[in-house]
Coordinates of C-alpha atoms and ligand atoms in Angstrom, one line a residue:
M1 CA -18.3 -117.4 18.6
R2 CA -21.9 -118.2 19.2
V3 CA -22.9 -120.3 22.2
H4 CA -26.2 -121.8 23.3
I5 CA -26.4 -122.3 27.0
E6 CA -29.3 -124.5 28.3
P7 CA -30.4 -125.9 31.6
A8 CA -28.3 -129.0 32.5
G9 CA -29.1 -129.7 36.1
A10 CA -27.5 -128.6 39.3
L11 CA -24.1 -127.0 39.5
V12 CA -22.2 -128.9 42.2
G13 CA -18.5 -128.8 43.0
E14 CA -15.5 -126.5 43.4
V15 CA -14.7 -123.8 40.8
E16 CA -11.1 -122.5 40.4
I17 CA -11.7 -118.8 39.9
P18 CA -9.0 -117.0 37.9
G19 CA -6.8 -114.3 39.4
D20 CA -8.1 -110.9 40.2
K21 CA -8.1 -108.7 37.2
S22 CA -7.5 -105.4 39.1
V23 CA -4.7 -106.8 41.2
S24 CA -3.1 -108.5 38.2
H25 CA -2.7 -105.3 36.3
R26 CA -1.4 -103.5 39.3
S27 CA 1.1 -106.3 40.2
L28 CA 2.7 -105.8 36.8
L29 CA 2.5 -102.0 36.5
F30 CA 3.7 -101.2 40.0
N31 CA 6.5 -103.9 40.1
A32 CA 7.7 -102.4 36.8
M33 CA 8.7 -99.3 38.5
A34 CA 10.2 -101.0 41.6
A35 CA 13.8 -101.1 42.7
G36 CA 14.3 -104.8 41.6
P37 CA 12.6 -107.9 40.2
A38 CA 9.5 -109.4 41.8
R39 CA 7.6 -112.6 41.5
V40 CA 3.9 -112.7 40.8
T41 CA 1.8 -115.9 41.3
G42 CA -1.8 -116.5 40.4
L43 CA -1.8 -113.8 37.8
L44 CA -4.9 -113.6 35.6
R45 CA -3.9 -114.8 32.1
S46 CA -6.5 -113.0 30.0
G47 CA -6.7 -110.5 27.2
D48 CA -6.9 -107.5 29.4
V49 CA -3.9 -108.4 31.5
A50 CA -2.0 -109.4 28.4
A51 CA -2.5 -105.9 27.0
T52 CA -0.8 -104.4 30.1
A53 CA 2.0 -107.0 30.0
N54 CA 2.6 -106.4 26.3
A55 CA 2.6 -102.6 26.7
L56 CA 5.2 -103.0 29.5
R57 CA 7.3 -105.2 27.4
A58 CA 7.3 -102.7 24.5
L59 CA 8.6 -100.2 26.9
G60 CA 11.5 -102.5 27.8
V61 CA 10.2 -104.0 31.1
G62 CA 10.9 -107.7 31.6
I63 CA 7.7 -109.7 31.9
D64 CA 8.8 -113.3 32.0
E65 CA 5.8 -115.7 32.0
R66 CA 6.7 -119.1 33.4
P67 CA 4.4 -121.9 34.5
G68 CA 2.8 -120.8 37.8
E69 CA 4.7 -117.5 38.1
V70 CA 5.6 -114.3 36.3
I71 CA 8.8 -112.4 37.0
V72 CA 8.7 -108.7 36.5
T73 CA 12.1 -107.0 35.9
P74 CA 12.0 -103.2 35.8
K75 CA 14.2 -101.3 33.3
A76 CA 15.9 -98.1 34.2
G77 CA 15.5 -95.8 31.2
L78 CA 12.5 -97.1 29.4
V79 CA 12.4 -97.6 25.7
S80 CA 10.3 -95.3 23.5
P81 CA 8.0 -97.7 21.6
S82 CA 8.0 -97.4 17.9
Q83 CA 4.4 -98.6 17.6
P84 CA 1.2 -97.6 19.5
L85 CA 0.7 -99.5 22.7
D86 CA -2.5 -101.6 22.1
C87 CA -4.7 -101.6 25.2
G88 CA -7.3 -103.9 23.6
N89 CA -10.6 -104.0 25.5
S90 CA -9.0 -102.8 28.8
G91 CA -10.0 -99.6 30.5
T92 CA -7.7 -100.3 33.4
T93 CA -4.7 -100.7 31.0
I94 CA -5.3 -97.4 29.1
R95 CA -6.2 -95.3 32.1
L96 CA -3.5 -96.6 34.6
L97 CA -0.9 -96.6 31.8
S98 CA -1.7 -93.1 30.8
G99 CA -1.0 -92.0 34.4
W100 CA 2.1 -94.2 34.7
L101 CA 3.5 -92.9 31.4
A102 CA 2.8 -89.2 32.3
A103 CA 5.7 -89.5 34.8
H104 CA 8.2 -90.7 32.1
P105 CA 9.9 -88.5 29.5
L106 CA 8.7 -90.6 26.6
Y107 CA 6.3 -90.1 23.6
T108 CA 3.8 -92.9 23.4
V109 CA 0.4 -93.6 21.7
L110 CA -2.3 -95.7 23.4
V111 CA -5.0 -97.4 21.3
G112 CA -7.8 -99.8 22.0
D113 CA -10.5 -101.9 20.4
D114 CA -13.9 -100.5 19.1
S115 CA -15.4 -100.7 22.6
L116 CA -12.4 -99.0 24.4
S117 CA -12.3 -96.3 21.7
K118 CA -15.8 -95.2 22.7
R119 CA -15.1 -94.9 26.4
P120 CA -14.6 -91.5 28.1
M121 CA -11.0 -90.6 28.8
R122 CA -11.4 -87.0 29.9
R123 CA -11.8 -88.3 33.4
V124 CA -8.1 -89.1 33.3
T125 CA -6.8 -86.7 30.6
G126 CA -8.4 -83.7 32.5
P127 CA -6.5 -84.3 35.8
L128 CA -3.3 -85.4 34.0
R129 CA -3.3 -82.1 32.0
A130 CA -4.0 -80.2 35.3
M131 CA -0.8 -81.9 36.6
G132 CA 1.1 -80.5 33.6
A133 CA 1.2 -83.7 31.6
Q134 CA 1.0 -83.3 27.8
I135 CA -1.7 -85.7 26.9
D136 CA -4.2 -85.6 24.0
G137 CA -6.8 -87.6 22.1
R138 CA -9.7 -87.3 19.8
D139 CA -12.5 -85.0 21.0
D140 CA -10.1 -82.7 22.8
G141 CA -8.6 -85.6 24.8
N142 CA -11.8 -87.5 25.6
L143 CA -11.4 -90.5 23.2
S144 CA -8.4 -92.7 22.4
P145 CA -6.1 -93.0 20.6
L146 CA -4.3 -91.0 23.3
T147 CA -0.9 -89.5 22.9
V148 CA 1.2 -89.0 26.1
R149 CA 4.4 -86.9 26.2
G150 CA 5.4 -87.5 29.8
G151 CA 7.9 -86.2 32.3
T152 CA 6.5 -82.7 32.9
V153 CA 4.3 -83.4 36.0
R154 CA 4.1 -80.6 38.5
P155 CA 4.6 -81.3 42.3
G156 CA 1.8 -81.2 44.8
T157 CA -1.3 -80.9 42.7
R158 CA -4.7 -81.7 44.4
H159 CA -7.6 -83.4 42.7
D160 CA -11.1 -83.4 44.2
L161 CA -12.9 -85.8 41.9
N162 CA -16.5 -85.8 41.0
I163 CA -16.7 -89.5 40.2
A164 CA -15.6 -92.4 42.3
S165 CA -13.3 -94.3 40.1
A166 CA -10.3 -96.4 41.0
Q167 CA -8.9 -96.1 37.5
V168 CA -8.9 -92.3 37.7
K169 CA -7.6 -92.3 41.2
S170 CA -4.8 -94.7 40.3
A171 CA -3.9 -92.7 37.1
I172 CA -3.4 -89.6 39.3
L173 CA -1.3 -91.4 41.9
L174 CA 0.8 -93.0 39.3
A175 CA 1.4 -89.7 37.5
G176 CA 2.3 -87.9 40.7
R177 CA 4.5 -90.6 42.2
N178 CA 7.8 -88.8 41.8
V179 CA 6.6 -85.4 42.8
G180 CA 3.8 -86.0 45.3
V181 CA 0.1 -85.6 44.7
S182 CA -3.3 -85.5 46.6
V183 CA -6.6 -87.0 45.5
R184 CA -10.1 -87.3 47.0
E185 CA -13.1 -89.1 45.6
P186 CA -16.8 -88.6 46.5
R187 CA -17.1 -92.2 47.6
Q188 CA -14.4 -94.8 48.2
S189 CA -13.7 -96.9 45.1
R190 CA -11.7 -100.1 45.2
D191 CA -8.4 -99.4 47.0
H192 CA -6.0 -102.0 45.5
T193 CA -3.7 -99.3 44.3
E194 CA -3.4 -97.7 47.8
R195 CA -2.8 -101.1 49.4
M196 CA -0.2 -102.1 47.0
L197 CA 1.7 -98.8 47.0
I198 CA 1.8 -98.8 50.8
A199 CA 3.0 -102.4 50.8
M200 CA 5.8 -101.4 48.5
G201 CA 6.9 -98.7 51.0
A202 CA 5.3 -95.6 49.5
D203 CA 4.4 -92.8 52.0
L204 CA 0.7 -92.7 51.2
S205 CA -2.1 -92.0 53.7
R206 CA -5.6 -90.8 53.9
D207 CA -6.4 -87.7 56.1
V208 CA -9.5 -87.0 58.1
E209 CA -11.1 -85.1 55.1
G210 CA -10.7 -88.1 52.9
W211 CA -7.7 -86.9 50.9
W212 CA -5.1 -89.5 49.8
N213 CA -1.8 -87.8 50.1
L214 CA 1.2 -89.3 48.3
Q215 CA 4.6 -88.0 49.2
P216 CA 7.3 -88.1 46.5
V217 CA 8.4 -91.7 46.1
T218 CA 12.2 -92.2 45.8
T219 CA 12.3 -96.0 45.9
L220 CA 9.5 -98.6 45.7
E221 CA 10.4 -101.9 47.1
P222 CA 9.7 -104.9 44.8
L223 CA 6.6 -106.7 46.0
D224 CA 6.1 -110.5 45.5
V225 CA 2.3 -110.7 44.9
A226 CA 0.1 -113.8 45.4
V227 CA -2.9 -112.6 43.4
P228 CA -6.2 -113.4 45.1
R229 CA -8.9 -115.0 42.9
D230 CA -11.3 -112.5 41.4
L231 CA -14.6 -111.8 43.2
S232 CA -16.0 -110.3 40.0
A233 CA -15.5 -113.6 38.3
A234 CA -16.8 -115.5 41.3
A235 CA -19.9 -113.4 41.1
F236 CA -21.1 -115.5 38.1
W237 CA -20.9 -118.7 40.1
L238 CA -22.5 -117.0 43.2
V239 CA -25.5 -116.1 41.2
A240 CA -25.6 -119.4 39.3
G241 CA -25.3 -121.4 42.5
S242 CA -28.1 -119.3 44.0
I243 CA -30.6 -119.6 41.1
I244 CA -30.0 -123.1 39.7
P245 CA -32.0 -125.6 41.7
D246 CA -30.0 -127.9 44.0
S247 CA -26.7 -126.3 43.3
E248 CA -23.9 -126.0 45.8
L249 CA -20.5 -124.5 44.8
R250 CA -17.4 -123.9 46.7
L251 CA -15.1 -121.1 45.5
P252 CA -11.7 -121.2 47.3
T253 CA -9.4 -118.3 48.1
V254 CA -11.3 -115.4 46.6
G255 CA -10.4 -111.7 47.2
I256 CA -13.0 -110.1 49.5
N257 CA -11.7 -106.5 49.6
P258 CA -14.5 -104.5 51.3
A259 CA -14.4 -101.7 48.8
R260 CA -15.6 -104.1 46.1
A261 CA -17.3 -107.0 48.0
G262 CA -20.8 -105.5 47.5
V263 CA -21.9 -108.5 45.5
L264 CA -21.8 -110.5 48.7
D265 CA -23.9 -108.0 50.6
A266 CA -26.3 -107.6 47.7
L267 CA -26.9 -111.2 47.4
K268 CA -27.4 -111.6 51.2
R269 CA -29.9 -108.7 51.0
M270 CA -31.7 -110.8 48.4
G271 CA -31.7 -113.8 50.8
A272 CA -28.9 -115.8 49.2
D273 CA -27.3 -118.7 51.2
I274 CA -23.7 -117.7 51.2
Q275 CA -21.0 -118.8 53.7
I276 CA -17.8 -116.9 53.9
E277 CA -14.8 -118.5 55.5
P278 CA -12.1 -115.8 55.9
L279 CA -8.5 -117.1 55.6
D280 CA -5.2 -115.7 56.9
A281 CA -3.8 -113.7 54.0
P282 CA -0.1 -112.8 53.9
G283 CA -0.6 -110.1 51.3
A284 CA -2.3 -106.8 51.1
E285 CA -5.7 -108.1 50.2
P286 CA -8.2 -110.2 52.4
I287 CA -9.3 -113.5 51.0
A288 CA -11.9 -116.2 51.9
N289 CA -13.3 -119.5 50.8
I290 CA -17.0 -118.9 49.8
V291 CA -19.7 -121.5 49.6
V292 CA -23.1 -120.8 47.9
R293 CA -26.2 -123.0 47.9
C294 CA -29.4 -122.5 45.9
T295 CA -32.2 -120.8 47.6
Q296 CA -35.2 -118.8 46.5
L297 CA -34.1 -115.1 46.4
H298 CA -36.2 -112.1 46.9
G299 CA -36.2 -108.5 45.5
A300 CA -34.1 -105.8 47.1
T301 CA -32.8 -102.3 46.5
I302 CA -29.3 -101.9 45.4
D303 CA -28.2 -98.3 45.4
G304 CA -25.8 -95.7 46.9
N305 CA -22.5 -97.1 48.2
L306 CA -23.6 -100.6 47.7
A307 CA -24.2 -100.1 44.0
L308 CA -20.6 -98.7 43.7
R309 CA -19.2 -101.6 45.6
C310 CA -20.8 -104.1 43.2
L311 CA -20.9 -102.1 40.0
D312 CA -19.1 -104.7 37.8
E313 CA -21.4 -107.4 39.2
L314 CA -24.7 -105.6 38.5
P315 CA -25.3 -107.4 35.2
V316 CA -25.3 -110.8 36.8
L317 CA -27.1 -109.5 39.9
A318 CA -29.9 -108.3 37.5
V319 CA -30.2 -112.0 36.3
A320 CA -30.5 -113.0 39.9
A321 CA -33.2 -110.3 40.4
A322 CA -35.1 -111.7 37.4
C323 CA -35.3 -115.1 39.2
A324 CA -36.2 -113.6 42.6
D325 CA -39.6 -113.1 44.0
G326 CA -40.7 -109.4 43.9
V327 CA -39.2 -106.3 42.6
T328 CA -35.4 -105.3 42.6
T329 CA -34.5 -101.7 42.1
I330 CA -30.9 -100.8 41.0
R331 CA -30.0 -97.1 41.3
D332 CA -27.0 -94.8 41.4
A333 CA -25.2 -96.9 38.7
S334 CA -25.0 -94.5 35.8
E335 CA -21.3 -95.4 35.5
L336 CA -22.5 -98.8 34.1
R337 CA -23.4 -97.0 30.8
V338 CA -19.7 -96.2 30.1
K339 CA -18.2 -99.7 30.8
E340 CA -17.2 -102.1 28.0
S341 CA -20.7 -101.4 26.7
D342 CA -23.8 -99.5 27.9
R343 CA -24.5 -102.3 30.4
I344 CA -27.8 -100.8 31.5
S345 CA -29.3 -100.9 28.0
R346 CA -27.6 -104.3 27.3
V347 CA -29.0 -105.9 30.4
V348 CA -32.5 -104.4 30.0
G349 CA -32.6 -105.6 26.3
G350 CA -31.3 -109.1 27.2
L351 CA -33.7 -109.6 30.1
R352 CA -36.6 -108.4 27.8
T353 CA -35.8 -111.2 25.3
L354 CA -36.3 -113.5 28.3
G355 CA -39.8 -112.2 29.0
V356 CA -38.8 -110.3 32.1
R357 CA -40.6 -107.0 33.0
V358 CA -37.8 -104.4 33.4
E359 CA -38.0 -100.7 33.4
E360 CA -34.9 -98.8 32.3
L361 CA -33.8 -95.8 34.5
P362 CA -31.1 -93.3 33.6
D363 CA -29.0 -94.8 36.4
G364 CA -30.2 -98.3 36.8
M365 CA -33.4 -100.4 36.3
V366 CA -36.4 -101.9 38.0
I367 CA -36.7 -105.6 37.6
T368 CA -39.9 -107.5 38.4
G369 CA -38.8 -111.0 39.2
G370 CA -40.4 -114.4 38.7
N371 CA -41.3 -114.6 35.0
L372 CA -38.0 -115.5 33.3
R373 CA -38.6 -117.7 30.2
G374 CA -36.4 -118.7 27.2
P375 CA -35.3 -118.9 24.6
G376 CA -33.3 -115.6 24.9
H377 CA -30.8 -114.0 22.7
V378 CA -28.0 -111.5 23.4
D379 CA -25.0 -110.1 21.6
A380 CA -22.1 -109.8 23.9
H381 CA -20.1 -107.9 21.4
G382 CA -17.1 -106.3 23.2
D383 CA -18.4 -107.0 26.7
H384 CA -17.3 -110.0 28.7
R385 CA -19.6 -109.5 31.7
I386 CA -22.6 -109.4 29.5
A387 CA -21.7 -112.8 27.9
M388 CA -21.2 -114.4 31.3
A389 CA -24.3 -112.9 33.0
F390 CA -26.5 -114.2 30.2
A391 CA -24.7 -117.6 30.2
V392 CA -25.8 -117.9 33.8
A393 CA -29.4 -117.1 32.8
G394 CA -29.2 -119.7 30.1
R395 CA -28.6 -122.4 32.7
R396 CA -31.8 -121.5 34.4
V397 CA -34.4 -120.7 31.7
P398 CA -36.2 -123.4 29.6
G399 CA -35.0 -123.0 26.0
G400 CA -31.8 -121.4 27.2
V401 CA -29.9 -118.4 25.9
V402 CA -28.0 -117.9 22.6
I403 CA -25.0 -115.6 23.1
D404 CA -23.3 -114.1 20.0
N405 CA -19.7 -112.9 20.2
A406 CA -19.3 -114.9 23.4
D407 CA -15.5 -114.9 22.9
A408 CA -15.6 -111.5 24.7
V409 CA -15.0 -113.5 27.9
T410 CA -11.3 -113.8 27.0
S411 CA -10.9 -110.3 28.4
S412 CA -11.3 -111.5 32.0
Y413 CA -12.1 -115.2 32.1
P414 CA -10.9 -117.2 29.1
N415 CA -11.9 -120.6 30.5
F416 CA -15.4 -119.5 31.7
F417 CA -17.3 -121.6 29.2
D418 CA -14.9 -124.6 29.7
Q419 CA -15.7 -124.6 33.4
L420 CA -19.4 -124.1 32.8
H421 CA -19.3 -127.1 30.3
G422 CA -17.3 -129.1 33.0
L423 CA -20.2 -128.6 35.4
G424 CA -22.6 -129.6 32.5
G425 CA -24.4 -127.6 29.8
T426 CA -23.0 -125.8 26.9
S427 CA -23.4 -126.6 23.2
Ligands
LIG1 C1 -11.1 -101.1 37.9 C2 -12.0 -100.1 38.3 C3 -13.4 -100.0 38.0 C4 -13.9 -101.3 37.5 C5 -13.0 -101.9 36.5 C6 -11.6 -102.2 37.1 C7 -9.7 -101.1 38.3 O1 -13.6 -99.0 37.0 O2 -15.2 -101.2 36.9 O3 -13.5 -103.2 36.0 O4 -9.0 -102.1 38.2 O5 -9.3 -100.0 38.8 P1 -13.7 -97.4 37.4 O6 -12.4 -97.0 37.9 O7 -14.0 -96.8 36.1 O8 -14.8 -97.3 38.4

């Protein structure tokens, strides 16, 4: 699918952001191993979450999708699937599922699309092998398809990670759930797994040295989850509302988990006009209504812990930087190169087609704001966040932006273009 996004006036109104992708995956996977059925509302219905749901179904778990809710019914004694489990475009599916499966005495094969088949898996297969799991893949376990022969995990292993990754941390905790395991990361990545496991009754706590220690889990209580709306999806509207003149957008009930709310801090650092109204949240995740109004942004430095806390939002923050006064430096974000695409080179290339001066760094980029001009052209092939980031730019630059393979948005935000159109401006 090719779309051409052009300026079409201010964005004004309320946007119903879809459910949080990370929490959606976890609400299915974790309830699938609970002691009874659970109800999930607000689940993201997208390609990535469908991959997790379909994999669980193939293993015998009940995933009953009804209007407005999904019922997850665990199955004692999982079925060994006769076909490979297709993880599609979803890194969270393949990495969390490989840990989840390591604890089960089953033989499974995990495959993905072109993009996923290029992404590094040693970060999970390495620790899982160290736990005693039999897991393999191309390039000595670094590339999918992965094969998992589970049920052989040793108790009490300790994993001092050299990257901060919620997917890796979660795979280890899931693999070690029956026997106990400890994991520590160099910086704290998003903690949805820890929050949800604790809410389900797991004995999981962090000690003063930063180790997450999980005691062997005998029973996990089923957890009804009201999935918050996805801050990573909201980020496109936070930037669009900031850079498109006269815009004012209201984004209700969005998740603002501090471990991943860096986009709010980064935009504030750039002078954005953002109001956050925290709400009482019954679940494990904090939520808020957010209002954004257009204002002239200025350059800022996004690095260190802040870069980790807004890693998924950096492509669209780079678009904001291109519209800002002055220079924005993004550093400490080399992980961006191993996402659904090499997002550093994709963003740099896309911004250059828009006339922006941008220097590529190994771990980020330096963007000189203020000279964005269209028409631009990007190919989103395999990367939803690239498609949406440049769609936002298209609403701002004269001549707009053409996006090829824009259907990548189905991974995380299937109705993104419909909503953008509803607020005026796609063709
Ligand atoms: C995710 C973790 C992050 C993030 C991804 C979702 C998760 O990846 O980029 O979109 O749900 O655990 P890493 O774990 O690779 O940092």
